[in-house]
Amino acid sequence: MPTWTACSTAPGAKTGAVRTVTVLLVLTVLLIATVLVAAGIGPYRVPPQEVLAALWRRVFGGVIDPTAETVLFRIRLPRVLAAMLVGAALSAAGAAYQSLFRNPLVSPDILGVSTGAGFGAVLGILLGLPVAAIQLLGFGGGLVTVAAVGALARALRGGGDVLVLVLAGIVVGALAGAAISLVKVLADPYDQLPAITFWLLGSLAGVKVDDVAAVLPAVLVGLVPLILLRWRIGVLSLGDDEARALGVDVPRLRLLVIGAATLVTSAVVAISGVIGWVGLMVPHMARLLVGPRFDRLLPAAILLGAAFMLAIDTLARSAAEIEIPLGVLTAAIGGPIFVWLLAHGRRRRLP
C-alpha cells in the first residue's frame, strides 16, 4: 500500500498552490513549443515561426502557401492533435486509476480496457471492415470488457471490494488477450496478420481530422467529470471510511471514475492501438512536479501526457526511414524512466 495520499492540509498549502500554477504554466508553454516543433518536422520542413504564422492566418485570415497548408492542415496537425488527445486521455485515466485504487503502480490496463479494445479492433480487421467500423468495435470492446469486469466483481462479492475488481480485470483481460491470439491465428498471414500486429503495437499513421472528431466527444465526456470531481476523487485516497465520513458516496463515485477513465481509454485506443506505459509513467512524473493531491495532479498529468505523447510520436515518424511503432518506443523509453522514478522516490523516503 502506498504511503502517499492525494489530500494534504500541510501549512505550506499556499506555497504548493503557487508552485502548481507555475508548473502548469511551464507545461502549457512546453506543450505549445512541442506542437510548433512537431508540426514542422518531416520531409517538408516548416520552421516553428512559419507554423505559428500559418495558424494565425488560418484563424484570422491571410494568404497561406498552398504546399505548407496541405502539409500542415491535412497531414501533420491532425496527427499532432491525435497524439495530444491520446497522451492526455491515457495520462488522465492513469492518474484517476492510481488515486482510485490508492496504488501508484496501476494503469488504464488494470481493468483490461486496452486489451478489450484491442480485441474489438483486431476482430474488425479480421472481418475486413472499414476503418470507421474497426474503431467503433475497438471502442465497444473496451466498454464491454469493463462491463464484464464489473459484472464478475458483483457476482463474486457485490462489486465493492477493490481487490476483487482488480482481480476480475486481470481475468477478463487475460481472456481478451487469448481471444486476440486466436484472431491472429485465424488471420490471413500475408494481409491481415501484419495489419493486426502493427495496430497492436500502436500507431497514429493515417489519422485524419474525421478520426479525431469522432473520438473527441467521448474523451471530453470522460474528462469533464474527472475534472469537476477532482477534489472528491482525491478524498478517496484517504480510504473508504474516511471518505464516507466526509460525505462522499464512495460506491457511486468509484463507479463514475471507472466509467469515465474507461471511456477515455477505449476512445483513444480505438484510433491509436494499444500503447503502454503512458498511463503508468506520466502520472508519476506529474506527481514529482506538483505532489500527490489529485486536484493538482490531474491537470499536470493531462498537459504532461499530451506533450510526452506528441514528442514520442514525432520521434517515431522521424527517427528512422520506417515509422517505429509507438508501443515499442514508449516501452523502450518508459521502462528506464519508470525505474528511475521508483529509485528517485525511494531515495526521497529514506531518512
mmCIF file of N, CA and C in Angstrom, residues 175-250:
data_model
loop_
_atom_site.group_PDB
_atom_site.id
_atom_site.type_symbol
_atom_site.label_atom_id
_atom_site.label_comp_id
_atom_site.label_asym_id
_atom_site.label_seq_id
_atom_site.Cartn_x
_atom_site.Cartn_y
_atom_site.Cartn_z
ATOM 1 N N LEU A 175 -8.515 -13.205 -20.728
ATOM 2 C CA LEU A 175 -9.405 -13.826 -21.709
ATOM 3 C C LEU A 175 -9.413 -13.031 -23.017
ATOM 4 N N ALA A 176 -9.434 -11.710 -22.904
ATOM 5 C CA ALA A 176 -9.390 -10.890 -24.115
ATOM 6 C C ALA A 176 -8.066 -11.074 -24.846
ATOM 7 N N GLY A 177 -6.963 -11.197 -24.097
ATOM 8 C CA GLY A 177 -5.672 -11.457 -24.729
ATOM 9 C C GLY A 177 -5.644 -12.791 -25.440
ATOM 10 N N ALA A 178 -6.259 -13.811 -24.841
ATOM 11 C CA ALA A 178 -6.332 -15.107 -25.506
ATOM 12 C C ALA A 178 -7.171 -15.023 -26.777
ATOM 13 N N ALA A 179 -8.250 -14.234 -26.726
ATOM 14 C CA ALA A 179 -9.079 -14.059 -27.919
ATOM 15 C C ALA A 179 -8.302 -13.354 -29.033
ATOM 16 N N ILE A 180 -7.455 -12.384 -28.654
ATOM 17 C CA ILE A 180 -6.618 -11.713 -29.652
ATOM 18 C C ILE A 180 -5.661 -12.713 -30.301
ATOM 19 N N SER A 181 -5.063 -13.581 -29.499
ATOM 20 C CA SER A 181 -4.163 -14.603 -30.039
ATOM 21 C C SER A 181 -4.898 -15.524 -31.009
ATOM 22 N N LEU A 182 -6.126 -15.888 -30.680
ATOM 23 C CA LEU A 182 -6.916 -16.741 -31.572
ATOM 24 C C LEU A 182 -7.203 -16.042 -32.889
ATOM 25 N N VAL A 183 -7.524 -14.750 -32.814
ATOM 26 C CA VAL A 183 -7.778 -13.999 -34.051
ATOM 27 C C VAL A 183 -6.520 -13.941 -34.908
ATOM 28 N N LYS A 184 -5.354 -13.762 -34.283
ATOM 29 C CA LYS A 184 -4.098 -13.731 -35.040
ATOM 30 C C LYS A 184 -3.820 -15.064 -35.723
ATOM 31 N N VAL A 185 -4.204 -16.170 -35.068
ATOM 32 C CA VAL A 185 -4.034 -17.480 -35.693
ATOM 33 C C VAL A 185 -4.941 -17.633 -36.903
ATOM 34 N N LEU A 186 -6.164 -17.107 -36.814
ATOM 35 C CA LEU A 186 -7.133 -17.248 -37.887
ATOM 36 C C LEU A 186 -6.915 -16.247 -39.024
ATOM 37 N N ALA A 187 -6.136 -15.205 -38.787
ATOM 38 C CA ALA A 187 -5.973 -14.146 -39.778
ATOM 39 C C ALA A 187 -5.111 -14.595 -40.949
ATOM 40 N N ASP A 188 -5.317 -13.947 -42.081
ATOM 41 C CA ASP A 188 -4.501 -14.190 -43.272
ATOM 42 C C ASP A 188 -3.068 -13.743 -42.983
ATOM 43 N N PRO A 189 -2.086 -14.624 -43.040
ATOM 44 C CA PRO A 189 -0.711 -14.256 -42.644
ATOM 45 C C PRO A 189 -0.049 -13.253 -43.578
ATOM 46 N N TYR A 190 -0.598 -13.079 -44.786
ATOM 47 C CA TYR A 190 0.030 -12.175 -45.754
ATOM 48 C C TYR A 190 -0.636 -10.802 -45.803
ATOM 49 N N ASP A 191 -1.820 -10.691 -45.264
ATOM 50 C CA ASP A 191 -2.537 -9.424 -45.370
ATOM 51 C C ASP A 191 -3.015 -8.935 -43.999
ATOM 52 N N GLN A 192 -3.844 -9.740 -43.348
ATOM 53 C CA GLN A 192 -4.465 -9.304 -42.108
ATOM 54 C C GLN A 192 -3.526 -9.355 -40.910
ATOM 55 N N LEU A 193 -2.703 -10.387 -40.826
ATOM 56 C CA LEU A 193 -1.827 -10.536 -39.658
ATOM 57 C C LEU A 193 -0.852 -9.376 -39.499
ATOM 58 N N PRO A 194 -0.181 -8.901 -40.575
ATOM 59 C CA PRO A 194 0.687 -7.730 -40.393
ATOM 60 C C PRO A 194 -0.075 -6.503 -39.917
ATOM 61 N N ALA A 195 -1.287 -6.298 -40.443
ATOM 62 C CA ALA A 195 -2.087 -5.143 -40.015
ATOM 63 C C ALA A 195 -2.462 -5.253 -38.544
ATOM 64 N N ILE A 196 -2.840 -6.453 -38.125
ATOM 65 C CA ILE A 196 -3.200 -6.668 -36.719
ATOM 66 C C ILE A 196 -1.993 -6.438 -35.809
ATOM 67 N N THR A 197 -0.856 -7.007 -36.191
ATOM 68 C CA THR A 197 0.352 -6.864 -35.371
ATOM 69 C C THR A 197 0.765 -5.409 -35.253
ATOM 70 N N PHE A 198 0.746 -4.680 -36.375
ATOM 71 C CA PHE A 198 1.154 -3.275 -36.362
ATOM 72 C C PHE A 198 0.186 -2.444 -35.524
ATOM 73 N N TRP A 199 -1.109 -2.741 -35.631
ATOM 74 C CA TRP A 199 -2.082 -1.977 -34.860
ATOM 75 C C TRP A 199 -1.907 -2.214 -33.362
ATOM 76 N N LEU A 200 -1.641 -3.457 -32.975
ATOM 77 C CA LEU A 200 -1.479 -3.770 -31.562
ATOM 78 C C LEU A 200 -0.240 -3.106 -30.957
ATOM 79 N N LEU A 201 0.734 -2.774 -31.806
ATOM 80 C CA LEU A 201 1.936 -2.095 -31.328
ATOM 81 C C LEU A 201 1.733 -0.597 -31.172
ATOM 82 N N GLY A 202 0.630 -0.079 -31.708
ATOM 83 C CA GLY A 202 0.317 1.334 -31.565
ATOM 84 C C GLY A 202 0.869 2.178 -32.687
ATOM 85 N N SER A 203 -0.002 2.980 -33.312
ATOM 86 C CA SER A 203 0.431 3.859 -34.399
ATOM 87 C C SER A 203 -0.631 4.922 -34.641
ATOM 88 N N LEU A 204 -0.167 6.103 -35.044
ATOM 89 C CA LEU A 204 -1.072 7.179 -35.444
ATOM 90 C C LEU A 204 -0.926 7.495 -36.918
ATOM 91 N N ALA A 205 -0.290 6.613 -37.662
ATOM 92 C CA ALA A 205 -0.131 6.819 -39.095
ATOM 93 C C ALA A 205 -1.499 6.775 -39.769
ATOM 94 N N GLY A 206 -1.745 7.727 -40.619
ATOM 95 C CA GLY A 206 -3.003 7.751 -41.358
ATOM 96 C C GLY A 206 -4.174 8.355 -40.611
ATOM 97 N N VAL A 207 -3.938 8.894 -39.406
ATOM 98 C CA VAL A 207 -5.034 9.522 -38.659
ATOM 99 C C VAL A 207 -5.486 10.791 -39.367
ATOM 100 N N LYS A 208 -6.787 10.958 -39.496
ATOM 101 C CA LYS A 208 -7.358 12.120 -40.178
ATOM 102 C C LYS A 208 -8.171 12.961 -39.195
ATOM 103 N N VAL A 209 -8.563 14.131 -39.667
ATOM 104 C CA VAL A 209 -9.354 15.027 -38.826
ATOM 105 C C VAL A 209 -10.650 14.353 -38.404
ATOM 106 N N ASP A 210 -11.252 13.593 -39.324
ATOM 107 C CA ASP A 210 -12.510 12.908 -39.003
ATOM 108 C C ASP A 210 -12.327 11.903 -37.857
ATOM 109 N N ASP A 211 -11.162 11.250 -37.807
ATOM 110 C CA ASP A 211 -10.894 10.298 -36.730
ATOM 111 C C ASP A 211 -10.827 11.016 -35.380
ATOM 112 N N VAL A 212 -10.139 12.153 -35.372
ATOM 113 C CA VAL A 212 -10.036 12.924 -34.136
ATOM 114 C C VAL A 212 -11.407 13.441 -33.715
ATOM 115 N N ALA A 213 -12.173 13.942 -34.694
ATOM 116 C CA ALA A 213 -13.502 14.460 -34.386
ATOM 117 C C ALA A 213 -14.432 13.364 -33.879
ATOM 118 N N ALA A 214 -14.205 12.130 -34.319
ATOM 119 C CA ALA A 214 -15.086 11.034 -33.908
ATOM 120 C C ALA A 214 -14.892 10.644 -32.451
ATOM 121 N N VAL A 215 -13.648 10.709 -31.959
ATOM 122 C CA VAL A 215 -13.378 10.280 -30.579
ATOM 123 C C VAL A 215 -13.334 11.441 -29.599
ATOM 124 N N LEU A 216 -13.217 12.671 -30.100
ATOM 125 C CA LEU A 216 -13.117 13.825 -29.201
ATOM 126 C C LEU A 216 -14.315 13.955 -28.258
ATOM 127 N N PRO A 217 -15.557 13.799 -28.738
ATOM 128 C CA PRO A 217 -16.687 13.910 -27.794
ATOM 129 C C PRO A 217 -16.617 12.887 -26.658
ATOM 130 N N ALA A 218 -16.257 11.644 -26.972
ATOM 131 C CA ALA A 218 -16.176 10.616 -25.936
ATOM 132 C C ALA A 218 -15.090 10.959 -24.914
ATOM 133 N N VAL A 219 -13.951 11.473 -25.404
ATOM 134 C CA VAL A 219 -12.868 11.845 -24.487
ATOM 135 C C VAL A 219 -13.308 12.997 -23.580
ATOM 136 N N LEU A 220 -13.994 13.981 -24.148
ATOM 137 C CA LEU A 220 -14.466 15.111 -23.346
ATOM 138 C C LEU A 220 -15.503 14.674 -22.318
ATOM 139 N N VAL A 221 -16.404 13.786 -22.737
ATOM 140 C CA VAL A 221 -17.421 13.286 -21.801
ATOM 141 C C VAL A 221 -16.762 12.564 -20.634
ATOM 142 N N GLY A 222 -15.655 11.873 -20.885
ATOM 143 C CA GLY A 222 -14.947 11.188 -19.815
ATOM 144 C C GLY A 222 -14.107 12.111 -18.956
ATOM 145 N N LEU A 223 -13.480 13.117 -19.570
ATOM 146 C CA LEU A 223 -12.590 14.001 -18.820
ATOM 147 C C LEU A 223 -13.346 15.008 -17.956
ATOM 148 N N VAL A 224 -14.494 15.484 -18.434
ATOM 149 C CA VAL A 224 -15.224 16.523 -17.699
ATOM 150 C C VAL A 224 -15.575 16.092 -16.278
ATOM 151 N N PRO A 225 -16.175 14.904 -16.056
ATOM 152 C CA PRO A 225 -16.455 14.527 -14.655
ATOM 153 C C PRO A 225 -15.198 14.338 -13.817
ATOM 154 N N LEU A 226 -14.110 13.863 -14.419
ATOM 155 C CA LEU A 226 -12.861 13.731 -13.661
ATOM 156 C C LEU A 226 -12.361 15.097 -13.205
ATOM 157 N N ILE A 227 -12.495 16.081 -14.074
ATOM 158 C CA ILE A 227 -12.035 17.432 -13.726
ATOM 159 C C ILE A 227 -12.964 18.071 -12.697
ATOM 160 N N LEU A 228 -14.270 17.952 -12.895
ATOM 161 C CA LEU A 228 -15.219 18.586 -11.991
ATOM 162 C C LEU A 228 -15.210 17.948 -10.597
ATOM 163 N N LEU A 229 -14.933 16.661 -10.520
ATOM 164 C CA LEU A 229 -14.968 15.935 -9.243
ATOM 165 C C LEU A 229 -13.569 15.629 -8.712
ATOM 166 N N ARG A 230 -12.567 16.383 -9.152
ATOM 167 C CA ARG A 230 -11.190 16.042 -8.797
ATOM 168 C C ARG A 230 -10.947 16.136 -7.293
ATOM 169 N N TRP A 231 -11.631 17.056 -6.590
ATOM 170 C CA TRP A 231 -11.432 17.125 -5.134
ATOM 171 C C TRP A 231 -12.033 15.899 -4.445
ATOM 172 N N ARG A 232 -13.213 15.486 -4.860
ATOM 173 C CA ARG A 232 -13.839 14.298 -4.270
ATOM 174 C C ARG A 232 -13.024 13.043 -4.576
ATOM 175 N N ILE A 233 -12.492 12.963 -5.803
ATOM 176 C CA ILE A 233 -11.670 11.804 -6.157
ATOM 177 C C ILE A 233 -10.423 11.765 -5.283
ATOM 178 N N GLY A 234 -9.862 12.923 -4.985
ATOM 179 C CA GLY A 234 -8.700 12.978 -4.107
ATOM 180 C C GLY A 234 -8.997 12.469 -2.710
ATOM 181 N N VAL A 235 -10.228 12.684 -2.250
ATOM 182 C CA VAL A 235 -10.609 12.217 -0.919
ATOM 183 C C VAL A 235 -10.580 10.692 -0.849
ATOM 184 N N LEU A 236 -10.822 10.023 -1.978
ATOM 185 C CA LEU A 236 -10.825 8.558 -1.979
ATOM 186 C C LEU A 236 -9.481 7.977 -1.551
ATOM 187 N N SER A 237 -8.411 8.728 -1.739
ATOM 188 C CA SER A 237 -7.092 8.214 -1.364
ATOM 189 C C SER A 237 -6.937 8.100 0.143
ATOM 190 N N LEU A 238 -7.823 8.728 0.903
ATOM 191 C CA LEU A 238 -7.761 8.624 2.356
ATOM 192 C C LEU A 238 -8.307 7.296 2.861
ATOM 193 N N GLY A 239 -9.046 6.597 2.017
ATOM 194 C CA GLY A 239 -9.682 5.353 2.434
ATOM 195 C C GLY A 239 -11.188 5.492 2.394
ATOM 196 N N ASP A 240 -11.872 4.385 2.267
ATOM 197 C CA ASP A 240 -13.325 4.416 2.127
ATOM 198 C C ASP A 240 -14.006 4.981 3.373
ATOM 199 N N ASP A 241 -13.570 4.568 4.549
ATOM 200 C CA ASP A 241 -14.213 5.026 5.779
ATOM 201 C C ASP A 241 -14.065 6.531 5.952
ATOM 202 N N GLU A 242 -12.864 7.046 5.720
ATOM 203 C CA GLU A 242 -12.641 8.488 5.843
ATOM 204 C C GLU A 242 -13.438 9.256 4.798
ATOM 205 N N ALA A 243 -13.498 8.721 3.576
ATOM 206 C CA ALA A 243 -14.252 9.393 2.526
ATOM 207 C C ALA A 243 -15.742 9.446 2.865
ATOM 208 N N ARG A 244 -16.277 8.352 3.389
ATOM 209 C CA ARG A 244 -17.692 8.350 3.788
ATOM 210 C C ARG A 244 -17.933 9.347 4.918
ATOM 211 N N ALA A 245 -16.990 9.437 5.846
ATOM 212 C CA ALA A 245 -17.134 10.384 6.943
ATOM 213 C C ALA A 245 -17.161 11.828 6.447
ATOM 214 N N LEU A 246 -16.524 12.083 5.315
ATOM 215 C CA LEU A 246 -16.504 13.421 4.728
ATOM 216 C C LEU A 246 -17.663 13.649 3.767
ATOM 217 N N GLY A 247 -18.588 12.686 3.692
ATOM 218 C CA GLY A 247 -19.796 12.872 2.902
ATOM 219 C C GLY A 247 -19.715 12.406 1.464
ATOM 220 N N VAL A 248 -18.728 11.593 1.137
ATOM 221 C CA VAL A 248 -18.568 11.106 -0.237
ATOM 222 C C VAL A 248 -19.310 9.782 -0.404
ATOM 223 N N ASP A 249 -20.110 9.693 -1.453
ATOM 224 C CA ASP A 249 -20.775 8.433 -1.792
ATOM 225 C C ASP A 249 -19.749 7.565 -2.523
ATOM 226 N N VAL A 250 -19.034 6.737 -1.778
ATOM 227 C CA VAL A 250 -17.884 6.020 -2.321
ATOM 228 C C VAL A 250 -18.247 5.088 -3.473
#
